[in-house]
PDB file of C-alpha atoms in Angstrom:
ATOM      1  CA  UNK A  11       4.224  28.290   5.839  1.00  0.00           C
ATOM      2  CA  UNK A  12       5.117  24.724   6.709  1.00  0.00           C
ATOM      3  CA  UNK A  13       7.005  22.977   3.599  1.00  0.00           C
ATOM      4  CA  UNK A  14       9.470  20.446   3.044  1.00  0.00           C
ATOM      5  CA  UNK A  15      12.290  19.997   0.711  1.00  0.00           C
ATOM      6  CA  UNK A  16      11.801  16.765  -1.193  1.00  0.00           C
ATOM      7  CA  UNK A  17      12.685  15.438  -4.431  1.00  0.00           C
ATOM      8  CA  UNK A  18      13.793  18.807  -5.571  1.00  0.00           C
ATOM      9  CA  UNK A  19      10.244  19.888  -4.965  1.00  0.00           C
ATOM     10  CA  UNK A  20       8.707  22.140  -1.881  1.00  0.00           C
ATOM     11  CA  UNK A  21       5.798  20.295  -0.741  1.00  0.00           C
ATOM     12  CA  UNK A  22       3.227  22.691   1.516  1.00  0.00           C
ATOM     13  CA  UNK A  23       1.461  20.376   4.664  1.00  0.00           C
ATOM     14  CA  UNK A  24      -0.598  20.717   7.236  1.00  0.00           C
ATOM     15  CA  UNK A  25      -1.354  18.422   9.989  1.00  0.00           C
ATOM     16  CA  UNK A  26      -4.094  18.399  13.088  1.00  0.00           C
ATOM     17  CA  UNK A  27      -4.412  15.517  16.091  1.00  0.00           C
ATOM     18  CA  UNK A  28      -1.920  14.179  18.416  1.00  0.00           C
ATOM     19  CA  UNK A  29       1.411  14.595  17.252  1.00  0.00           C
ATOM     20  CA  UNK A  30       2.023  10.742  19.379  1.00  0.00           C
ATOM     21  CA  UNK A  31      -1.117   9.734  17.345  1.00  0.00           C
ATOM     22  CA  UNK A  32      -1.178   6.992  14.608  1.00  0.00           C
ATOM     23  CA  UNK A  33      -0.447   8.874  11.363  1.00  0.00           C
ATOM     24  CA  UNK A  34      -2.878   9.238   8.640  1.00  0.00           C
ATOM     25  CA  UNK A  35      -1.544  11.058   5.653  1.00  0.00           C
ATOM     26  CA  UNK A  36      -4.119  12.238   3.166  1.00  0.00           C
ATOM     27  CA  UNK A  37      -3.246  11.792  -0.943  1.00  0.00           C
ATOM     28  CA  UNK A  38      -5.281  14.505  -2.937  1.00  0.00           C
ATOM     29  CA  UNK A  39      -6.368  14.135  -6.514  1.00  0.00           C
ATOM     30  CA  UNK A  40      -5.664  15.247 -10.095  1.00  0.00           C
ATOM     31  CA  UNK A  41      -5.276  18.947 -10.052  1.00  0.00           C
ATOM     32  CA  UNK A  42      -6.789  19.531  -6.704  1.00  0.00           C
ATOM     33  CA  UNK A  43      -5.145  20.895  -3.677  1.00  0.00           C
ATOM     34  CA  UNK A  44      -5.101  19.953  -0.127  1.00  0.00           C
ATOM     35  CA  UNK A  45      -8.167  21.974   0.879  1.00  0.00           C
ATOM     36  CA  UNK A  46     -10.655  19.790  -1.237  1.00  0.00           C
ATOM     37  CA  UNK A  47     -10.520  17.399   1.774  1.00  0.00           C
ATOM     38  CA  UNK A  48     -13.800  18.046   3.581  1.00  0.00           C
ATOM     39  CA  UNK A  49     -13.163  19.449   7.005  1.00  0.00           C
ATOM     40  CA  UNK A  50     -15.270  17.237   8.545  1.00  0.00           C
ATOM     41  CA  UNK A  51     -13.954  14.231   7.603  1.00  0.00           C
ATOM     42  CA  UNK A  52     -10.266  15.873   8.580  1.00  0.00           C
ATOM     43  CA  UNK A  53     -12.100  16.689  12.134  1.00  0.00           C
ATOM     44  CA  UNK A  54     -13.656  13.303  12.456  1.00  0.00           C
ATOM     45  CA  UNK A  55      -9.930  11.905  11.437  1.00  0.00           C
ATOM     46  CA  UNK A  56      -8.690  13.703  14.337  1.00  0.00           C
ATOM     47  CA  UNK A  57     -11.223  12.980  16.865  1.00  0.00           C
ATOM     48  CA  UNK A  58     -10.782   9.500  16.715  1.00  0.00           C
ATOM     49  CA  UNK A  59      -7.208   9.739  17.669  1.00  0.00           C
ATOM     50  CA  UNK A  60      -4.969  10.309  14.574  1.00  0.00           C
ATOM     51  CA  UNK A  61      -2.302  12.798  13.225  1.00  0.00           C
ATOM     52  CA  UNK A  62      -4.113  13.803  10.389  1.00  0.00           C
ATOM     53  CA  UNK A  63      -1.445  15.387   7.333  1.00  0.00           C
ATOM     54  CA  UNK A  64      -2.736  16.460   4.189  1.00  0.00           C
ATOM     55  CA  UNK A  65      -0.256  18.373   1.955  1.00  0.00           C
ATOM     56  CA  UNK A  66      -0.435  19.605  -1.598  1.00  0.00           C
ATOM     57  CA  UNK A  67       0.918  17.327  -4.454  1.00  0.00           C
ATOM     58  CA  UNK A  68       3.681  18.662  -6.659  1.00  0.00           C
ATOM     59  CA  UNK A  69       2.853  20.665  -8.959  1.00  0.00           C
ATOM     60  CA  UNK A  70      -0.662  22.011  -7.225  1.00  0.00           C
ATOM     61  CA  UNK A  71      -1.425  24.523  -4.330  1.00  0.00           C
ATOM     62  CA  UNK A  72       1.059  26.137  -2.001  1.00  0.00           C
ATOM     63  CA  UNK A  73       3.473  23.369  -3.292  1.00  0.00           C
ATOM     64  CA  UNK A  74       6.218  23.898  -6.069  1.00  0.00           C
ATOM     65  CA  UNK A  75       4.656  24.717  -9.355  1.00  0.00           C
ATOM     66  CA  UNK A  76       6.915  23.100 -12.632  1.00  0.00           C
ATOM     67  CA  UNK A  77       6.689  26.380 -14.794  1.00  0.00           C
ATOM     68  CA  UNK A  78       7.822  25.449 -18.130  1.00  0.00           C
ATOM     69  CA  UNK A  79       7.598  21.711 -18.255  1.00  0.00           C
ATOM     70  CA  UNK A  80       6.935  19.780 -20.969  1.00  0.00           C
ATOM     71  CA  UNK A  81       2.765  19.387 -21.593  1.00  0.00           C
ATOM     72  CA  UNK A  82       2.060  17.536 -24.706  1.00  0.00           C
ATOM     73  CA  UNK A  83      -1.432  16.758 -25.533  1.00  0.00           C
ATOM     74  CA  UNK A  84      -3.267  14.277 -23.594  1.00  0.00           C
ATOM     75  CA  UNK A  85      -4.891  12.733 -26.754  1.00  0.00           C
ATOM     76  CA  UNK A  86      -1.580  12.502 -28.280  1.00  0.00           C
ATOM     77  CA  UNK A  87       0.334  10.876 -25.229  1.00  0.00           C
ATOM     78  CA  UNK A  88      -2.989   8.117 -24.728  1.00  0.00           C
ATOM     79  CA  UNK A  89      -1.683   6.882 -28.466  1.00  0.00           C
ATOM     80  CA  UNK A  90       1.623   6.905 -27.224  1.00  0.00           C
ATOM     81  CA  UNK A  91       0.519   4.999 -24.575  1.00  0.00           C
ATOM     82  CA  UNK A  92      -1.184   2.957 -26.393  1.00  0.00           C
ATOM     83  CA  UNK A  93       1.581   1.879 -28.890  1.00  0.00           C
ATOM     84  CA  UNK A  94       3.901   1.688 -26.436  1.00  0.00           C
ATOM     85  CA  UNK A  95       5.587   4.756 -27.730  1.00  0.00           C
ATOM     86  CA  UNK A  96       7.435   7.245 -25.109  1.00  0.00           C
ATOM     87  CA  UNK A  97       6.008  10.582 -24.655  1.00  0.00           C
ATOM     88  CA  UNK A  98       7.218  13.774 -22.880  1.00  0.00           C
ATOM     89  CA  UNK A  99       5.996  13.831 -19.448  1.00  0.00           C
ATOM     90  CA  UNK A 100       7.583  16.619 -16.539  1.00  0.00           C
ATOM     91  CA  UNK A 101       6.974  13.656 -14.183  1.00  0.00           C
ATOM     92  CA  UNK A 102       5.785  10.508 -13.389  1.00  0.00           C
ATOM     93  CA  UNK A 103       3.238   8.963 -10.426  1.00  0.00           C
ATOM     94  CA  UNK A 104       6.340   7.370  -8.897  1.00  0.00           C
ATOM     95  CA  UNK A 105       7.991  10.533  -8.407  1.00  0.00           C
ATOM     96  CA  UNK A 106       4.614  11.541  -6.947  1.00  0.00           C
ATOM     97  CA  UNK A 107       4.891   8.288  -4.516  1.00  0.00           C
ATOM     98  CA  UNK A 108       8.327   9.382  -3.434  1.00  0.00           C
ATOM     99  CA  UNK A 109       7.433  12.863  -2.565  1.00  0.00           C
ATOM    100  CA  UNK A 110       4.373  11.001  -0.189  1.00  0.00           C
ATOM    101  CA  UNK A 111       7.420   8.889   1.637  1.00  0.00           C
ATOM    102  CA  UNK A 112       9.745  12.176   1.682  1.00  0.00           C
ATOM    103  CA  UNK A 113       7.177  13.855   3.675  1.00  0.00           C
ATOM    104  CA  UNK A 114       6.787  11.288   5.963  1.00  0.00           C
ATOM    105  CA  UNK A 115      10.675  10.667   6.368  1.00  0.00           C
ATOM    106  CA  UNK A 116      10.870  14.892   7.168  1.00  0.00           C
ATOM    107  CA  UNK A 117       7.953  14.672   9.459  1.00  0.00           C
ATOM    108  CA  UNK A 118      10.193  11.610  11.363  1.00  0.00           C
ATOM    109  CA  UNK A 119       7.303   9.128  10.468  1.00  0.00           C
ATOM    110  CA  UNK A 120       8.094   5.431  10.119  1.00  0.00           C
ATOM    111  CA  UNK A 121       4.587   4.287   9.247  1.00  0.00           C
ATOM    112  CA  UNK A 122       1.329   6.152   7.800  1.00  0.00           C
ATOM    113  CA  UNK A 123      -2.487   4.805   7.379  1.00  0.00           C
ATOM    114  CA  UNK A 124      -2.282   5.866   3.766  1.00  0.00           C
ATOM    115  CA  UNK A 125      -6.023   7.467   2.215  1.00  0.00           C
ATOM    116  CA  UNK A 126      -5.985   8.568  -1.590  1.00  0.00           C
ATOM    117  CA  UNK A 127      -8.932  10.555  -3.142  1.00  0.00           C
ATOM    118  CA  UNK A 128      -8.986   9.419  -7.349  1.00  0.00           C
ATOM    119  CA  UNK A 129      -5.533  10.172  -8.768  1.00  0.00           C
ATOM    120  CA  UNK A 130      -4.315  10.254  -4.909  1.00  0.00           C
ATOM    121  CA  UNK A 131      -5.351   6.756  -4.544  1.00  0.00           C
ATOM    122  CA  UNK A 132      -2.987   5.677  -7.180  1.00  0.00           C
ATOM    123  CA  UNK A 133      -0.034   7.764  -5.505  1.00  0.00           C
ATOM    124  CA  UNK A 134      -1.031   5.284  -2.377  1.00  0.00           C
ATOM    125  CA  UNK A 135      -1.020   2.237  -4.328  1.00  0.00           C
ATOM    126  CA  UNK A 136       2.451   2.902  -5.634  1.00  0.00           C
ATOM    127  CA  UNK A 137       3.371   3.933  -1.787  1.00  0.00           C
ATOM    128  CA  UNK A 138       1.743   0.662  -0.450  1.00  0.00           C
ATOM    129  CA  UNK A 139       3.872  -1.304  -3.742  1.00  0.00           C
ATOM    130  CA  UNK A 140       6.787  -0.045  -3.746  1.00  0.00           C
ATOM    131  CA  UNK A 141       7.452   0.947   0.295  1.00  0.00           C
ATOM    132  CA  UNK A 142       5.538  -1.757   2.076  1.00  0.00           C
ATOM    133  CA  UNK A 143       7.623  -1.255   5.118  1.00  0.00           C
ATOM    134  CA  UNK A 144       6.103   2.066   5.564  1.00  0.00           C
ATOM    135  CA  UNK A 145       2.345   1.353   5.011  1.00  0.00           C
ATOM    136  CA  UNK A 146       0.037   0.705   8.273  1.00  0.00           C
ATOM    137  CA  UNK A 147      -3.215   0.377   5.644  1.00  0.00           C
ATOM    138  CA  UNK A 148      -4.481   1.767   2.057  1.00  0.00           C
ATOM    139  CA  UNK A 149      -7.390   3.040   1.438  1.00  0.00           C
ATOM    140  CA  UNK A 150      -7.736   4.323  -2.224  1.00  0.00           C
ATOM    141  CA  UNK A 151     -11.056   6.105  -2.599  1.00  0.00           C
ATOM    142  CA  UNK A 152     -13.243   6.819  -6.056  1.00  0.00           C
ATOM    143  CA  UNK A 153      -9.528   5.277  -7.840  1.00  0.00           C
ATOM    144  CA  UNK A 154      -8.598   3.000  -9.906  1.00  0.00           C
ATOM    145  CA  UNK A 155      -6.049  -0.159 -11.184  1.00  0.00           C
ATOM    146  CA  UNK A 156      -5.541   1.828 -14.436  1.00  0.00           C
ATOM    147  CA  UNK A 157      -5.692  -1.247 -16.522  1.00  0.00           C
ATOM    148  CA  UNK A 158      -6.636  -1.335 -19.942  1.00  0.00           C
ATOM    149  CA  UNK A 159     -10.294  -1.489 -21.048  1.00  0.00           C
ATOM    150  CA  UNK A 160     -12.109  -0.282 -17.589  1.00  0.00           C
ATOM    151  CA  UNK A 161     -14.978   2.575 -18.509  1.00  0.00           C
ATOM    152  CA  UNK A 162     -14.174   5.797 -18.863  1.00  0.00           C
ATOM    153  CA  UNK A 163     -15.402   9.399 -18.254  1.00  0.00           C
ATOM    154  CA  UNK A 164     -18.533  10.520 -19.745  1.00  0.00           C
ATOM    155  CA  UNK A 165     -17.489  11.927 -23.451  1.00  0.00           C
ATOM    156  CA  UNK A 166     -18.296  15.419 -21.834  1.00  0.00           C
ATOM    157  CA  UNK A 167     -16.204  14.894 -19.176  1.00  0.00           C
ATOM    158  CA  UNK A 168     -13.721  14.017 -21.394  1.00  0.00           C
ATOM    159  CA  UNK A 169     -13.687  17.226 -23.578  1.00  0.00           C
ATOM    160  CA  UNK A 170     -13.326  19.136 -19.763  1.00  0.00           C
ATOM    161  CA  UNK A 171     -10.396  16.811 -18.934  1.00  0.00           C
ATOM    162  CA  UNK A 172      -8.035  17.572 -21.976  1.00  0.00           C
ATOM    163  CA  UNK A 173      -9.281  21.101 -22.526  1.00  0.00           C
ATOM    164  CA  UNK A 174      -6.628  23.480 -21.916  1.00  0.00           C
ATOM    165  CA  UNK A 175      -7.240  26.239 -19.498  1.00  0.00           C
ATOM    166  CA  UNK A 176      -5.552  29.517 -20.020  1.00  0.00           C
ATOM    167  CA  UNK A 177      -3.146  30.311 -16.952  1.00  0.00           C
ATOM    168  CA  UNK A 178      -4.425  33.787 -17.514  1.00  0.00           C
ATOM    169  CA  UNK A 179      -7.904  33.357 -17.381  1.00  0.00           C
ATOM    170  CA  UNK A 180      -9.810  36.223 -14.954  1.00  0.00           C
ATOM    171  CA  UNK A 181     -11.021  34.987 -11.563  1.00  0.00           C
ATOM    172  CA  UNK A 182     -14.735  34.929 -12.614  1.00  0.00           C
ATOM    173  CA  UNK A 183     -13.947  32.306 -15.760  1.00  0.00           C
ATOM    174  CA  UNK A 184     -11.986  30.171 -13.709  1.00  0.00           C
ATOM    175  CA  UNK A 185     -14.357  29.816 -10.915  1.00  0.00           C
ATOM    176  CA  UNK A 186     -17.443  29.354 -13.344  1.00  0.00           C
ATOM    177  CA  UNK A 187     -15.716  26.473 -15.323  1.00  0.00           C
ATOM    178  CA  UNK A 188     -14.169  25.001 -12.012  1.00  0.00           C
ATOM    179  CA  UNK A 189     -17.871  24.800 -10.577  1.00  0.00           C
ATOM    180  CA  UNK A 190     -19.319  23.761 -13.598  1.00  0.00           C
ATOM    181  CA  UNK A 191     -16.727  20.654 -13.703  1.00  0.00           C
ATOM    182  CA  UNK A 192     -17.112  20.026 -10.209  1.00  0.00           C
ATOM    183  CA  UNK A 193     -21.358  20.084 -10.625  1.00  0.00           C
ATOM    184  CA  UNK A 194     -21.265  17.392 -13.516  1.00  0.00           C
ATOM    185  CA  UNK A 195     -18.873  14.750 -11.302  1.00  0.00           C
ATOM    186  CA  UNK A 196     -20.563  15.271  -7.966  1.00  0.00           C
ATOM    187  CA  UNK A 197     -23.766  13.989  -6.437  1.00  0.00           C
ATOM    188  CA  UNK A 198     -26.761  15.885  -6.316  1.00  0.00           C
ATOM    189  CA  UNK A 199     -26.542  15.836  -2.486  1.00  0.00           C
ATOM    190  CA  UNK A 200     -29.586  17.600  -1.230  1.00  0.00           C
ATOM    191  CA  UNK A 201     -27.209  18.543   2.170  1.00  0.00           C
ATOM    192  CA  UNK A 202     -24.713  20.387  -0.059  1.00  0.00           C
ATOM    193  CA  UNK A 203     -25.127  24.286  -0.228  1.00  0.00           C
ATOM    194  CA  UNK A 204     -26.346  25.619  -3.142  1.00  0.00           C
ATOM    195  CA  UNK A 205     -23.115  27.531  -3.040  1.00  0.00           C
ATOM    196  CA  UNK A 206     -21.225  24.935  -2.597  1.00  0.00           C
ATOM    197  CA  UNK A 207     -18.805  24.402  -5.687  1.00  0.00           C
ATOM    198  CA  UNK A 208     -18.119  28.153  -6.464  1.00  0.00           C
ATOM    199  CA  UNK A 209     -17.080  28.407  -2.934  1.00  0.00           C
ATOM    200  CA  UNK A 210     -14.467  25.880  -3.292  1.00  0.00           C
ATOM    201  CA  UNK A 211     -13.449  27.577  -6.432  1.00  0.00           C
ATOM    202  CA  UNK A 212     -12.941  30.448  -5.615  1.00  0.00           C
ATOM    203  CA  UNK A 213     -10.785  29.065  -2.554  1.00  0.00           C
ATOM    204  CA  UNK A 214      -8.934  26.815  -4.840  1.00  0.00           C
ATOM    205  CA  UNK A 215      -8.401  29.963  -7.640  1.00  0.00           C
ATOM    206  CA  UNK A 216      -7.635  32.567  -4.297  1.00  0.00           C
ATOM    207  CA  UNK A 217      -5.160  30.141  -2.782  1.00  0.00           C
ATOM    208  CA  UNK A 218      -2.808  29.076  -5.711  1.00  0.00           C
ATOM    209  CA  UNK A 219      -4.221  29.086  -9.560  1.00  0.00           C
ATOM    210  CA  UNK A 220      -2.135  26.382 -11.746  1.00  0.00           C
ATOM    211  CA  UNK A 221      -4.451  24.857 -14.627  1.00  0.00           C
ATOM    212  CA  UNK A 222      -0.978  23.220 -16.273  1.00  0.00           C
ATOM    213  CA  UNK A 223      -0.312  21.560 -12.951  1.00  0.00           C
ATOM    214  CA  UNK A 224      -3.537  19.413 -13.297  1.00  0.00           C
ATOM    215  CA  UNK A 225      -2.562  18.858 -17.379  1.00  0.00           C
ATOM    216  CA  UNK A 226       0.819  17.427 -16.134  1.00  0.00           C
ATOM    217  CA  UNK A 227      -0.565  15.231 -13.322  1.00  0.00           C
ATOM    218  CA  UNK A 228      -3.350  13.904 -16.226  1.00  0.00           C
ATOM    219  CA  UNK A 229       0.240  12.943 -17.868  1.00  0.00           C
ATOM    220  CA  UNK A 230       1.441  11.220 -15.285  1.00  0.00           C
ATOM    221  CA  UNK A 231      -1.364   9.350 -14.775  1.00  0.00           C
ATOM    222  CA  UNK A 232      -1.353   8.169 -18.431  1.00  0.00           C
ATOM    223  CA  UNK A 233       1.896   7.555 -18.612  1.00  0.00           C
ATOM    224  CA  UNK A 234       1.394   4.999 -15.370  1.00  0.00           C
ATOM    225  CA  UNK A 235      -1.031   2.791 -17.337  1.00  0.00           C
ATOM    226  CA  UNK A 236      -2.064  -0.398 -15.456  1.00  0.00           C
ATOM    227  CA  UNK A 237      -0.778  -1.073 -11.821  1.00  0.00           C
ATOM    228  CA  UNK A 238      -2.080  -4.726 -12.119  1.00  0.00           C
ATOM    229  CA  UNK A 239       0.793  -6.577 -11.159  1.00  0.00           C
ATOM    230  CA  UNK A 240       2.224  -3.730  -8.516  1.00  0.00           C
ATOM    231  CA  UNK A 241      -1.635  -4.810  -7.198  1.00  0.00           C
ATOM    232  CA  UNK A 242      -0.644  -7.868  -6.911  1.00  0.00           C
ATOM    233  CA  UNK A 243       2.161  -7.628  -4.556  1.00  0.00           C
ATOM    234  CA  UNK A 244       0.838  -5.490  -1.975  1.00  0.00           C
ATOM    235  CA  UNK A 245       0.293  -6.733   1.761  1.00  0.00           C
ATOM    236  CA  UNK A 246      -1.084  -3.619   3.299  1.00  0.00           C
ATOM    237  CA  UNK A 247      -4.790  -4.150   4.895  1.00  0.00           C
ATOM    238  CA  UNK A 248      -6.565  -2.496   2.173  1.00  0.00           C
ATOM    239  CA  UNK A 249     -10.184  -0.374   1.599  1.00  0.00           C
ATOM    240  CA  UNK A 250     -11.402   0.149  -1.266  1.00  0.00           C
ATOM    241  CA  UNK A 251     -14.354   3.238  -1.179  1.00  0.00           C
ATOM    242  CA  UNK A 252     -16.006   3.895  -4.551  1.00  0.00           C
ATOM    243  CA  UNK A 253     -19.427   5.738  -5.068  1.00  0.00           C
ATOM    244  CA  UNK A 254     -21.693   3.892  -7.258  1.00  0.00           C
ATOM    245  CA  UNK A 255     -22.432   7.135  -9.257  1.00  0.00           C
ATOM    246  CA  UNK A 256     -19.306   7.996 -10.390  1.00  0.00           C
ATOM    247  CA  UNK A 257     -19.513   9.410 -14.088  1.00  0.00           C
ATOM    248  CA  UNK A 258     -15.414  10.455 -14.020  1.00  0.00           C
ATOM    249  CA  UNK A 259     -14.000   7.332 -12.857  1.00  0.00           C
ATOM    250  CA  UNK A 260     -16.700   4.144 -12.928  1.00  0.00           C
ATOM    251  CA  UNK A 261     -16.682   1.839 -10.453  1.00  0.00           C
ATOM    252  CA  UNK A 262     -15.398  -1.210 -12.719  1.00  0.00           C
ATOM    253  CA  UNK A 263     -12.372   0.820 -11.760  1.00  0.00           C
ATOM    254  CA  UNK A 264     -12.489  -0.351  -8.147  1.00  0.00           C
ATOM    255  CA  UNK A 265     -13.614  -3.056  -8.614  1.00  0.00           C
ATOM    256  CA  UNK A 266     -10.366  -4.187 -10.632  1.00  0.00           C
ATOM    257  CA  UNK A 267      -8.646  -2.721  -7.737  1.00  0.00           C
ATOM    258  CA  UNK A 268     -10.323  -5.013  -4.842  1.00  0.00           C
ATOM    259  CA  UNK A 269      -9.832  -7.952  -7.438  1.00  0.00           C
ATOM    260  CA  UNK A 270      -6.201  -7.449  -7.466  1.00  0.00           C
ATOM    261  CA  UNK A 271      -4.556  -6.687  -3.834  1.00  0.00           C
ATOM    262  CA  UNK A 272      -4.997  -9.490  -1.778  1.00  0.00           C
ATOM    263  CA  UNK A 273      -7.556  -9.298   0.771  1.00  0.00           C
ATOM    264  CA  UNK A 274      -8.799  -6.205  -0.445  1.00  0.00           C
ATOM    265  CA  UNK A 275     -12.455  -5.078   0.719  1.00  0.00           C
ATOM    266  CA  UNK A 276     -14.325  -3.210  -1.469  1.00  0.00           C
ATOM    267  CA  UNK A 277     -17.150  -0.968  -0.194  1.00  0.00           C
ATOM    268  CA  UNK A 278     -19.670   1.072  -2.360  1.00  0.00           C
ATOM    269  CA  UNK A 279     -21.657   3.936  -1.201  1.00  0.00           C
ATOM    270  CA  UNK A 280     -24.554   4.642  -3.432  1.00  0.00           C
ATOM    271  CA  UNK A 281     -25.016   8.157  -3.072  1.00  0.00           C
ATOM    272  CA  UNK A 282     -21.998   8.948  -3.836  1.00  0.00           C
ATOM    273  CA  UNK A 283     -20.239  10.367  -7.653  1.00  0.00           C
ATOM    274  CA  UNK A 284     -16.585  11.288  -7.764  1.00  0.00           C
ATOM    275  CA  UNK A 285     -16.800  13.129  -4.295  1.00  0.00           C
ATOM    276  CA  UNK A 286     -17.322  13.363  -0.908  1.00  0.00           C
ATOM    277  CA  UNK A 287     -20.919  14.405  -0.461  1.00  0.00           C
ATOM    278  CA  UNK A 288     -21.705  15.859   2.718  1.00  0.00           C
ATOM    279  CA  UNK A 289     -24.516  13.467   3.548  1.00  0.00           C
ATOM    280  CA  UNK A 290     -22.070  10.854   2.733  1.00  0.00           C
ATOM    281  CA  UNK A 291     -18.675  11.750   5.137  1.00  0.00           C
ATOM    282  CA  UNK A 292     -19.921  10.114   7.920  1.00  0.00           C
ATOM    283  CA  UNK A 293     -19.520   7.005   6.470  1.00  0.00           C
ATOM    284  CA  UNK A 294     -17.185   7.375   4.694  1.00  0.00           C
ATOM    285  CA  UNK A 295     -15.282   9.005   7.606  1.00  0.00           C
ATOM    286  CA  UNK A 296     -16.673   5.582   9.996  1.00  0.00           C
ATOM    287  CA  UNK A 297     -15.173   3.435   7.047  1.00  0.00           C
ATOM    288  CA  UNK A 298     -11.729   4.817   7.270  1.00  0.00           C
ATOM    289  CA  UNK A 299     -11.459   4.909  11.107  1.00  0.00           C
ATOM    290  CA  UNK A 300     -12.958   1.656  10.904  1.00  0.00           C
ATOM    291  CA  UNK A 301     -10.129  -0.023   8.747  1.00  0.00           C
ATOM    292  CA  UNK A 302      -7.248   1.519  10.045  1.00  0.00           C
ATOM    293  CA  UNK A 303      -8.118   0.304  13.379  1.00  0.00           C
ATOM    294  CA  UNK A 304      -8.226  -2.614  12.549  1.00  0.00           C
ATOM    295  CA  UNK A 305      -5.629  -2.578  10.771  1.00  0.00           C
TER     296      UNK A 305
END
């Protein structure tokens, strides 16, 4: 199983394309492991010439799971947050950012295209912020600036995010409320199996099963708050994908991102929620390839 040491974490990897290629590393979301990335987009990565990583955040997936950490409740840390108030957190999107530059420095990588999916394109915009040096181009996808006052979830989608999720619950309840999550922030893509979402449940619950991983990322996030002014300072060529549909994370949330890093494009693809529809990677895919080419 391919993992590096980093951070006092084990972070699991994989990578496909020409090891002399241009590296691309891949930033996953909140609670979601490495094998949410559609293969297609991964193979369309590849074919246009990169060394595609993806790797499982801290925390998530085949990487090292934080048993025991501190996992206050969400409502309770956003008024914290809000009155400036400090709030126990295991750890925070920085450390996140320097696991991303770890496994670059173990893989002997000097410079990566950098592409973050939601709460992976904020680990990216602290990479691209704080490590310039080692940034070819961003592209945070479906993300956002996390600045005050931007829209939020849907109130239903807000009960699912701070609901806890008992590490013991049987494979059939995990899957069901996995797909059922998945369902409400997705597009109704007419080219997505019917199937679709329990399948990637069930892989998700078969392959490593850590609800309190995704309630401790949701702290870290929080406890971030607004990268404005880290925004402000970045130089990396930088994409911004959002899909106009997005009921999880609105697009006033990219928006504020383009509006902030200088130079920053912003493209919107309508038929699009907080995913990666099928009908939708080719684009999306064409977008990426697109920028870090020229980049």
């Amino acid at each position: 199983m391919p993992t590096i040491r980093a951070n006092n974490v084990d972070l699991y990897y994989e990578e496909t394309g020409d090891p002399d290629g241009p590296a691309m590393l891949l930033i996953m979301g909140l609670g979601t492991q490495m094998i949410a990335w559609p293969d297609a987009l991964v193979a369309t990565l590849t074919k246009a010439g990169f060394r595609v990583i993806r790797y499982d955040n801290r925390d998530i997936g085949l990487s090292t799971h934080l048993h025991g950490a501190p996992i206050p409740s969400p409502i309770r840390a956003v008024i914290a947050k809000a009155l400036g108030l400090p709030f126990p957190h295991a750890y925070a999107l920085k450390d996140m950012a320097a696991d991303a530059v770890a496994l670059l420095d173990a893989l002997d990588i000097s410079r990566a295209h950098l592409v973050g999916a939601s709460m992976g394109g904020m680990i990216a915009q602290i990479v691209a912020a704080t490590y310039p040096d080692r940034v070819s181009s961003l592209t945070p996808i479906m993300s956002s600036s996390g600045r005050p006052g931007l829209p939020g979830p849907t109130a239903e989608l807000r009960r699912r995010m701070i609901a806890k999720r008992a590490p013991n619950s049987t494979r059939e309840e995990a899957i069901s409320a996995s797909a059922e999550t998945l369902a409400l922030i997705s597009y109704p893509d007419p080219a997505r199996a019917p199937d679709a979402f329990r399948t990637m449940a069930g892989r998700a619950f078969d392959r490593a099963y850590n609800p309190e991983g995704g309630r401790r990322h949701l702290l870290a996030v929080i406890a971030d708050g607004s990268r404005v002014e880290r925004l402000k300072g970045i130089t990396a060529p930088t994409l911004v994908i959002h899909g106009a549909a997005d009921p999880l994370v609105p697009l006033a949330s990219s928006q504020d991102i383009a509006r902030h890093v200088p130079g920053a494009r912003l493209e919107v693809v309508r038929e699009m929620a907080h995913d990666l529809p099928p009908s939708q990677i080719g684009r999306v895919s064409e977008l990426i390839v697109e920028h870090a080419r020229s980049a």
